[in-house]
PDB file of C-alpha atoms in Angstrom:
ATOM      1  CA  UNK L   1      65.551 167.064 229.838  1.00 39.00           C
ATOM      2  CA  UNK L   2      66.251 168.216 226.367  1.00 45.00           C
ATOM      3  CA  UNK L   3      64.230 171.327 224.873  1.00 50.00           C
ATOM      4  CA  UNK L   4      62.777 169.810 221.225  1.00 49.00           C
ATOM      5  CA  UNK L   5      62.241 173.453 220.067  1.00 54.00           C
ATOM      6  CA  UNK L   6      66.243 174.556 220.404  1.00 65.00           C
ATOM      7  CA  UNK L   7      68.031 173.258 217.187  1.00 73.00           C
ATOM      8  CA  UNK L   8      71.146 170.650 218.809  1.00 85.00           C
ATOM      9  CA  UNK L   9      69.370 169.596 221.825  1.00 83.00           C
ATOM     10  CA  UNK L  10      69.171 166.287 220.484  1.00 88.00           C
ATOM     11  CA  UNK L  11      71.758 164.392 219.336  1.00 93.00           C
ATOM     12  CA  UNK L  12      72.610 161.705 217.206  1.00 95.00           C
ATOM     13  CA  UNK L  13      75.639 159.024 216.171  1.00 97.00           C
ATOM     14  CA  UNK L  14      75.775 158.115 212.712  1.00 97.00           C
ATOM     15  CA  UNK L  15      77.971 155.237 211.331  1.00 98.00           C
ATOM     16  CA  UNK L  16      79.565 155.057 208.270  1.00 98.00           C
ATOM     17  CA  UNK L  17      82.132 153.324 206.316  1.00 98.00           C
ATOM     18  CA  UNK L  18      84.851 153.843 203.323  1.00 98.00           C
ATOM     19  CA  UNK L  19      84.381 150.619 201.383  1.00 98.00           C
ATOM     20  CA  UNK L  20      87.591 150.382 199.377  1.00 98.00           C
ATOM     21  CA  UNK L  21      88.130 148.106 196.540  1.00 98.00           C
ATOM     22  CA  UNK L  22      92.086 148.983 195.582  1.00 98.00           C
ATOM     23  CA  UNK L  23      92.312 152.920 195.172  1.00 98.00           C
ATOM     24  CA  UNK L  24      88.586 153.148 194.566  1.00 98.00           C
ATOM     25  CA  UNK L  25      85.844 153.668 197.231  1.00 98.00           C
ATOM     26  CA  UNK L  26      81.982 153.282 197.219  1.00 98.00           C
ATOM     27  CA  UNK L  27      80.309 156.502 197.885  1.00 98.00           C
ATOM     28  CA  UNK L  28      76.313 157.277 197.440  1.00 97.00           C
ATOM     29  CA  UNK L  29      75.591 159.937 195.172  1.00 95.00           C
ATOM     30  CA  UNK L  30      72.302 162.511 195.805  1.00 91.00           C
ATOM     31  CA  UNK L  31      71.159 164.232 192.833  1.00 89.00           C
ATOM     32  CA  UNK L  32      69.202 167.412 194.376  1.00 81.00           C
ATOM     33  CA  UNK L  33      67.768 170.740 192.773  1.00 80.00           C
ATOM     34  CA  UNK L  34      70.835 172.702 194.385  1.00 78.00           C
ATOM     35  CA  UNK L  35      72.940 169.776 192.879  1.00 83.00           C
ATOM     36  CA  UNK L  36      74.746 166.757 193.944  1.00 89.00           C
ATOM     37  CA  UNK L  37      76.271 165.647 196.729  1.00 91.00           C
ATOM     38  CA  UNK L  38      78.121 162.655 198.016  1.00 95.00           C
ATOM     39  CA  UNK L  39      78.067 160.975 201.546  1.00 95.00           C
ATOM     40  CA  UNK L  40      79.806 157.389 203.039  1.00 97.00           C
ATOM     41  CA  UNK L  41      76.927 154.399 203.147  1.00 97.00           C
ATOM     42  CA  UNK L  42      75.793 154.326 206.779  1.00 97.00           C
ATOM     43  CA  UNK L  43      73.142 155.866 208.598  1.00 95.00           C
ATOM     44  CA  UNK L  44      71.807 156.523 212.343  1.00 96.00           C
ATOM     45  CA  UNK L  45      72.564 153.997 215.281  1.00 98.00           C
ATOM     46  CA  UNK L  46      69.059 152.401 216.730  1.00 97.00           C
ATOM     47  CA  UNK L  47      68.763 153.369 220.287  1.00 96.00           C
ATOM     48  CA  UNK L  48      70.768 150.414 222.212  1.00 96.00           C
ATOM     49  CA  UNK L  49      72.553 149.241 219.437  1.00 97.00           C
ATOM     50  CA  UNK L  50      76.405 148.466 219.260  1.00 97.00           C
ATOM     51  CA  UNK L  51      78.272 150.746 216.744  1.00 97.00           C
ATOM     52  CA  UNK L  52      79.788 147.938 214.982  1.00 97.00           C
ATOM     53  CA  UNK L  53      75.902 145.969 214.782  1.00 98.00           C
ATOM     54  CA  UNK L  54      74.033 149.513 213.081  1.00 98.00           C
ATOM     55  CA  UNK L  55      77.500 149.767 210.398  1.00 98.00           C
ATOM     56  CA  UNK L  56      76.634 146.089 209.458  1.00 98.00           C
ATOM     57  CA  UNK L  57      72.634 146.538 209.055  1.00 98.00           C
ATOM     58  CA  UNK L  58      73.696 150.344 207.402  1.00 97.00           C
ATOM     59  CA  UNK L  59      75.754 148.459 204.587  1.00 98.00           C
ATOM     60  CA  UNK L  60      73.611 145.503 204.431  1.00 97.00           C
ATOM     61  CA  UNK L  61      70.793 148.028 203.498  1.00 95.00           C
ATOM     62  CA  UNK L  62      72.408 150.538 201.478  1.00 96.00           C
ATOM     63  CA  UNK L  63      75.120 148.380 199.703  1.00 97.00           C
ATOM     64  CA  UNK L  64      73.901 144.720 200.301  1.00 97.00           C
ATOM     65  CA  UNK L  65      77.626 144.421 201.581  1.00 98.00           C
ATOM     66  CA  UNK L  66      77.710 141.560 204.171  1.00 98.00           C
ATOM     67  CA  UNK L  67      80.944 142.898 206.524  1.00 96.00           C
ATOM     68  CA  UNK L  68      81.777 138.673 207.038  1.00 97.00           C
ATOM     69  CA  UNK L  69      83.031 139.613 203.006  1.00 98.00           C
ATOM     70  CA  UNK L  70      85.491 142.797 204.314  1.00 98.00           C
ATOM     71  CA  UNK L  71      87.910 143.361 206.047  1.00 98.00           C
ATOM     72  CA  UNK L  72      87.312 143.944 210.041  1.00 97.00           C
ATOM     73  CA  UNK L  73      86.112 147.759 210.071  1.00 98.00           C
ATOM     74  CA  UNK L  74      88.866 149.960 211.495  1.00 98.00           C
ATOM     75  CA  UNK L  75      87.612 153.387 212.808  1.00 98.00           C
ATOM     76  CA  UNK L  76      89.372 156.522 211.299  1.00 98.00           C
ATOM     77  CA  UNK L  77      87.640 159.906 211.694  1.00 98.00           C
ATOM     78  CA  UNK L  78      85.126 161.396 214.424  1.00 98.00           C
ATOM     79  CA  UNK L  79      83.022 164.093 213.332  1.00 98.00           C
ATOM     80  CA  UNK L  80      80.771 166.543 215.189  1.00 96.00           C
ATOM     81  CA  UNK L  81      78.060 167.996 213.162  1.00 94.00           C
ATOM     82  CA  UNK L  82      75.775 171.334 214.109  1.00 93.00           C
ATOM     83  CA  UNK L  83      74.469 172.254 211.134  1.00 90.00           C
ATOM     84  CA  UNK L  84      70.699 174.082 210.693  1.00 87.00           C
ATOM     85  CA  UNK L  85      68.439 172.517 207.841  1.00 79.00           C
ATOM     86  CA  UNK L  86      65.323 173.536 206.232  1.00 76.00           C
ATOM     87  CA  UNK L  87      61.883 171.567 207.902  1.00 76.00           C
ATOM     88  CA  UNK L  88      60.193 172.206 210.627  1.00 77.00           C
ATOM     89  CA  UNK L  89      61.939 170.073 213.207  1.00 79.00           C
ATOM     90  CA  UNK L  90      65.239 171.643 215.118  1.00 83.00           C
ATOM     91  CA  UNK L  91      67.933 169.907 214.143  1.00 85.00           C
ATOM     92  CA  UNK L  92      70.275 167.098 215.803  1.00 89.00           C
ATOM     93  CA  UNK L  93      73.806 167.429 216.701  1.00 93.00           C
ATOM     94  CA  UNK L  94      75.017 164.555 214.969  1.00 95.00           C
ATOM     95  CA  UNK L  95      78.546 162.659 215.637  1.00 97.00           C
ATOM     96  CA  UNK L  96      80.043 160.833 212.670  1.00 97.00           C
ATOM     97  CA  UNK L  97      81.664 157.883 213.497  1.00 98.00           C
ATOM     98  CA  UNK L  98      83.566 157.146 209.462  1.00 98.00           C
ATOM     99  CA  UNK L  99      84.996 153.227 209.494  1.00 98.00           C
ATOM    100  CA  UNK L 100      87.120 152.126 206.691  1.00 98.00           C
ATOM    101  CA  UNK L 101      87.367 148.674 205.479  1.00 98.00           C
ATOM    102  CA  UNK L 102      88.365 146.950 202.391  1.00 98.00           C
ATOM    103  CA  UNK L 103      86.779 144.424 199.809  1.00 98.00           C
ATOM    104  CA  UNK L 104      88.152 142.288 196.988  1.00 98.00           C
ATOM    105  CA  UNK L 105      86.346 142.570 193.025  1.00 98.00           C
ATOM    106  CA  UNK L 106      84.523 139.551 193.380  1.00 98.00           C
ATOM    107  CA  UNK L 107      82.578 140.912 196.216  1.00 98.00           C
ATOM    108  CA  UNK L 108      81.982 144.326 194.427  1.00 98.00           C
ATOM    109  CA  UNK L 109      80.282 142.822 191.663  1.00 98.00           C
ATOM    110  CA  UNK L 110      77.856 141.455 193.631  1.00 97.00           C
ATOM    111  CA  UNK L 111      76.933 145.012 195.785  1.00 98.00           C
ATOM    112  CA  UNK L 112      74.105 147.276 194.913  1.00 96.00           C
ATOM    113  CA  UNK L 113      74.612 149.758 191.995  1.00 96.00           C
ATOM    114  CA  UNK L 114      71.348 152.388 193.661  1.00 95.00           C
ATOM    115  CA  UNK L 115      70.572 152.622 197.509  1.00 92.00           C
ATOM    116  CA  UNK L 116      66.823 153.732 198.379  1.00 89.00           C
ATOM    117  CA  UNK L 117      66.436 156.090 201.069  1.00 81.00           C
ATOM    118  CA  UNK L 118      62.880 156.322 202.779  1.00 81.00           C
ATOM    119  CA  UNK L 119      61.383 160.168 202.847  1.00 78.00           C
ATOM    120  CA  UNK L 120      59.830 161.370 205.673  1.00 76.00           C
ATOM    121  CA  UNK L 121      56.402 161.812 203.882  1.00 81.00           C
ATOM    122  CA  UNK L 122      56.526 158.631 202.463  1.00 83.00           C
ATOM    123  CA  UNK L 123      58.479 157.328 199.304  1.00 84.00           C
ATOM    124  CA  UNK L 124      62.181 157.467 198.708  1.00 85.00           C
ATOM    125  CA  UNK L 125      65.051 159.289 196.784  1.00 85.00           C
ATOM    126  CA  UNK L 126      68.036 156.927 195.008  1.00 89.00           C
ATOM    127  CA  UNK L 127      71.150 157.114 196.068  1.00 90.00           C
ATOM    128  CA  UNK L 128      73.649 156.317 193.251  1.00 95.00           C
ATOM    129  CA  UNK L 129      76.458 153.737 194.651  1.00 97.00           C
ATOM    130  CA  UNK L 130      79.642 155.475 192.455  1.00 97.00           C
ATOM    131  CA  UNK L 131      82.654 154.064 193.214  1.00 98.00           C
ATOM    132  CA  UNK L 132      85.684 156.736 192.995  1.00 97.00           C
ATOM    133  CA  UNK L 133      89.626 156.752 193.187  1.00 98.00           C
ATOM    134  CA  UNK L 134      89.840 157.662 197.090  1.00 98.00           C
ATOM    135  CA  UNK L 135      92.403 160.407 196.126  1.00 97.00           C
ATOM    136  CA  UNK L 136      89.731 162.879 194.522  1.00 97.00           C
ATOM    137  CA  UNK L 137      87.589 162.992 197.454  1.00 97.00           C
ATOM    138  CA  UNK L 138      88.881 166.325 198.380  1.00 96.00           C
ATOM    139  CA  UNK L 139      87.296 167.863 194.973  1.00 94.00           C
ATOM    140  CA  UNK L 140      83.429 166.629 195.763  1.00 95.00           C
ATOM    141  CA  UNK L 141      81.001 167.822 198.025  1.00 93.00           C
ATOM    142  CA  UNK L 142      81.520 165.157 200.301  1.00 95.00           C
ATOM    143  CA  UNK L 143      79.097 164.734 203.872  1.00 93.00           C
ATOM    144  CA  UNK L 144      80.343 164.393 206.335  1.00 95.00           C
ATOM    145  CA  UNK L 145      83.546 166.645 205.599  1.00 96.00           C
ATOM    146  CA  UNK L 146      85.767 164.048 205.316  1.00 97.00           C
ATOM    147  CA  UNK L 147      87.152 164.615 201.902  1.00 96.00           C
ATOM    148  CA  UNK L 148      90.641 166.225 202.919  1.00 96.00           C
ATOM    149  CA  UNK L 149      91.454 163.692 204.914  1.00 97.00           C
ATOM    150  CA  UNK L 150      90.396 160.611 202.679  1.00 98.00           C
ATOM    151  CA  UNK L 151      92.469 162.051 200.109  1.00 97.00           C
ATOM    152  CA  UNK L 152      94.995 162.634 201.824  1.00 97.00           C
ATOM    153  CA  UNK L 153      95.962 159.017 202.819  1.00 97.00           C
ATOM    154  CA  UNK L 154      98.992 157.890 200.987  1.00 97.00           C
ATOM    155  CA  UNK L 155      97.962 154.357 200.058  1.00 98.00           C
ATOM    156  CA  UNK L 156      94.149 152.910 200.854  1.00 98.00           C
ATOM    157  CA  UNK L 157      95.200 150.752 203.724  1.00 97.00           C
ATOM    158  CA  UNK L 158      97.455 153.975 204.982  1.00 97.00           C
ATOM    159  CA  UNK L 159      97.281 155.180 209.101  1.00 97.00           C
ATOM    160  CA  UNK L 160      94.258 157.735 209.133  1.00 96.00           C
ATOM    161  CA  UNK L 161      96.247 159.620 211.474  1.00 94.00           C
ATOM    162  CA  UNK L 162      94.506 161.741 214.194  1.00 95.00           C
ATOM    163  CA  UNK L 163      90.873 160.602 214.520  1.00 97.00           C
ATOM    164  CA  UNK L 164      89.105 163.974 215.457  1.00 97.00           C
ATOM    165  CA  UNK L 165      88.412 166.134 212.603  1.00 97.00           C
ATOM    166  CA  UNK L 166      87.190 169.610 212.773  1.00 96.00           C
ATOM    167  CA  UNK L 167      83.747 170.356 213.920  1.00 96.00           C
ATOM    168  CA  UNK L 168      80.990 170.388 210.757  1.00 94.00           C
ATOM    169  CA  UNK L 169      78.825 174.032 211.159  1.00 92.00           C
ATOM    170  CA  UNK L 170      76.722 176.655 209.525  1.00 90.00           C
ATOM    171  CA  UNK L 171      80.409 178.346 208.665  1.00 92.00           C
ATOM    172  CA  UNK L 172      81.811 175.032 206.510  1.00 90.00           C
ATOM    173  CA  UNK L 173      78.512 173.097 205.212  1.00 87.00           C
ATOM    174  CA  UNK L 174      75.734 174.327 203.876  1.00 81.00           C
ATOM    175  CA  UNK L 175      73.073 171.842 203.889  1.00 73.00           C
ATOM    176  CA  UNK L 176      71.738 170.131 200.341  1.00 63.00           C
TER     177      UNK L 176
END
């Protein structure tokens, strides 16, 4: 049994997914009081659900992306996350399971432009859908820390290489 008071005693899997369209890719933009900040489309996996079922409801909601119009996602990064956050409830360890798969213009033009996500208290804060050459994802503030290694892909389509990136902590994020 877990202790809810000790920050990391729960923890969590989070999907997400690189939608490329050629050399760009659709990332949601937070605009906060400390500033912006940029994360892939995705979100927590339902208790019991298959990774590849809570990617397709994630992009569904957030990007109105059906995955029948991509390309078969193709896992490239594994992330753990310990990070401490303002709130009263301890925080989850969180592993980021980033996908990558790849969508033609037509399809674009028909995905969502803002992505609503619901507030605790009630309500909900837009997301801006911003879609950005893949190879300047190293220069935003990018969650989870996956910039370097998007950008470092020589084409879109490119071998991600070795799927475990380094652990996300209090020392290399501080939380927006």
């Amino acid at each position: 049994m877990t202790d809810p008071a000790r920050p990391f005693s729960r923890i969590k899997i989070r999907t997400g997914a690189l939608v490329f369209c050629g050399q760009e890719v659709a990332l949601l933009r937070r605009d906060r009081p400390p500033g912006s900040h940029y994360t892939t489309p995705g979100g927590n996996v339902h208790t019991g659900e298959d990774l590849l079922d809570a990617l397709s409801r994630e992009l569904a909601e957030e990007l109105q992306l059906n995955l029948a119009d991509a390309t078969l996602p193709e896992l490239c990064w594994i992330q753990d996350s310990m990070v401490t956050r303002p709130g009263s409830t301890p925080p989850p360890r969180k592993i980021h399971m980033t996908f990558r798969c790849h969508i033609v213009p037509e399809v674009r033009a028909r995905l969502a432009t803002v992505e609503y996500d619901e507030l605790p208290g009630g309500g909900s804060e837009p997301g801006i859908v911003e879609w950005i050459d893949y190879q300047k994802a190293v220069d935003l503030p990018l969650y989870p820390l996956i910039g370097r290694a998007v950008s470092a892909l020589p084409a879109p389509d490119a071998p991600a290489g070795n799927p475990y990136l380094p652990s996300i902590t209090d020392e290399n994020y501080t939380w927006r």
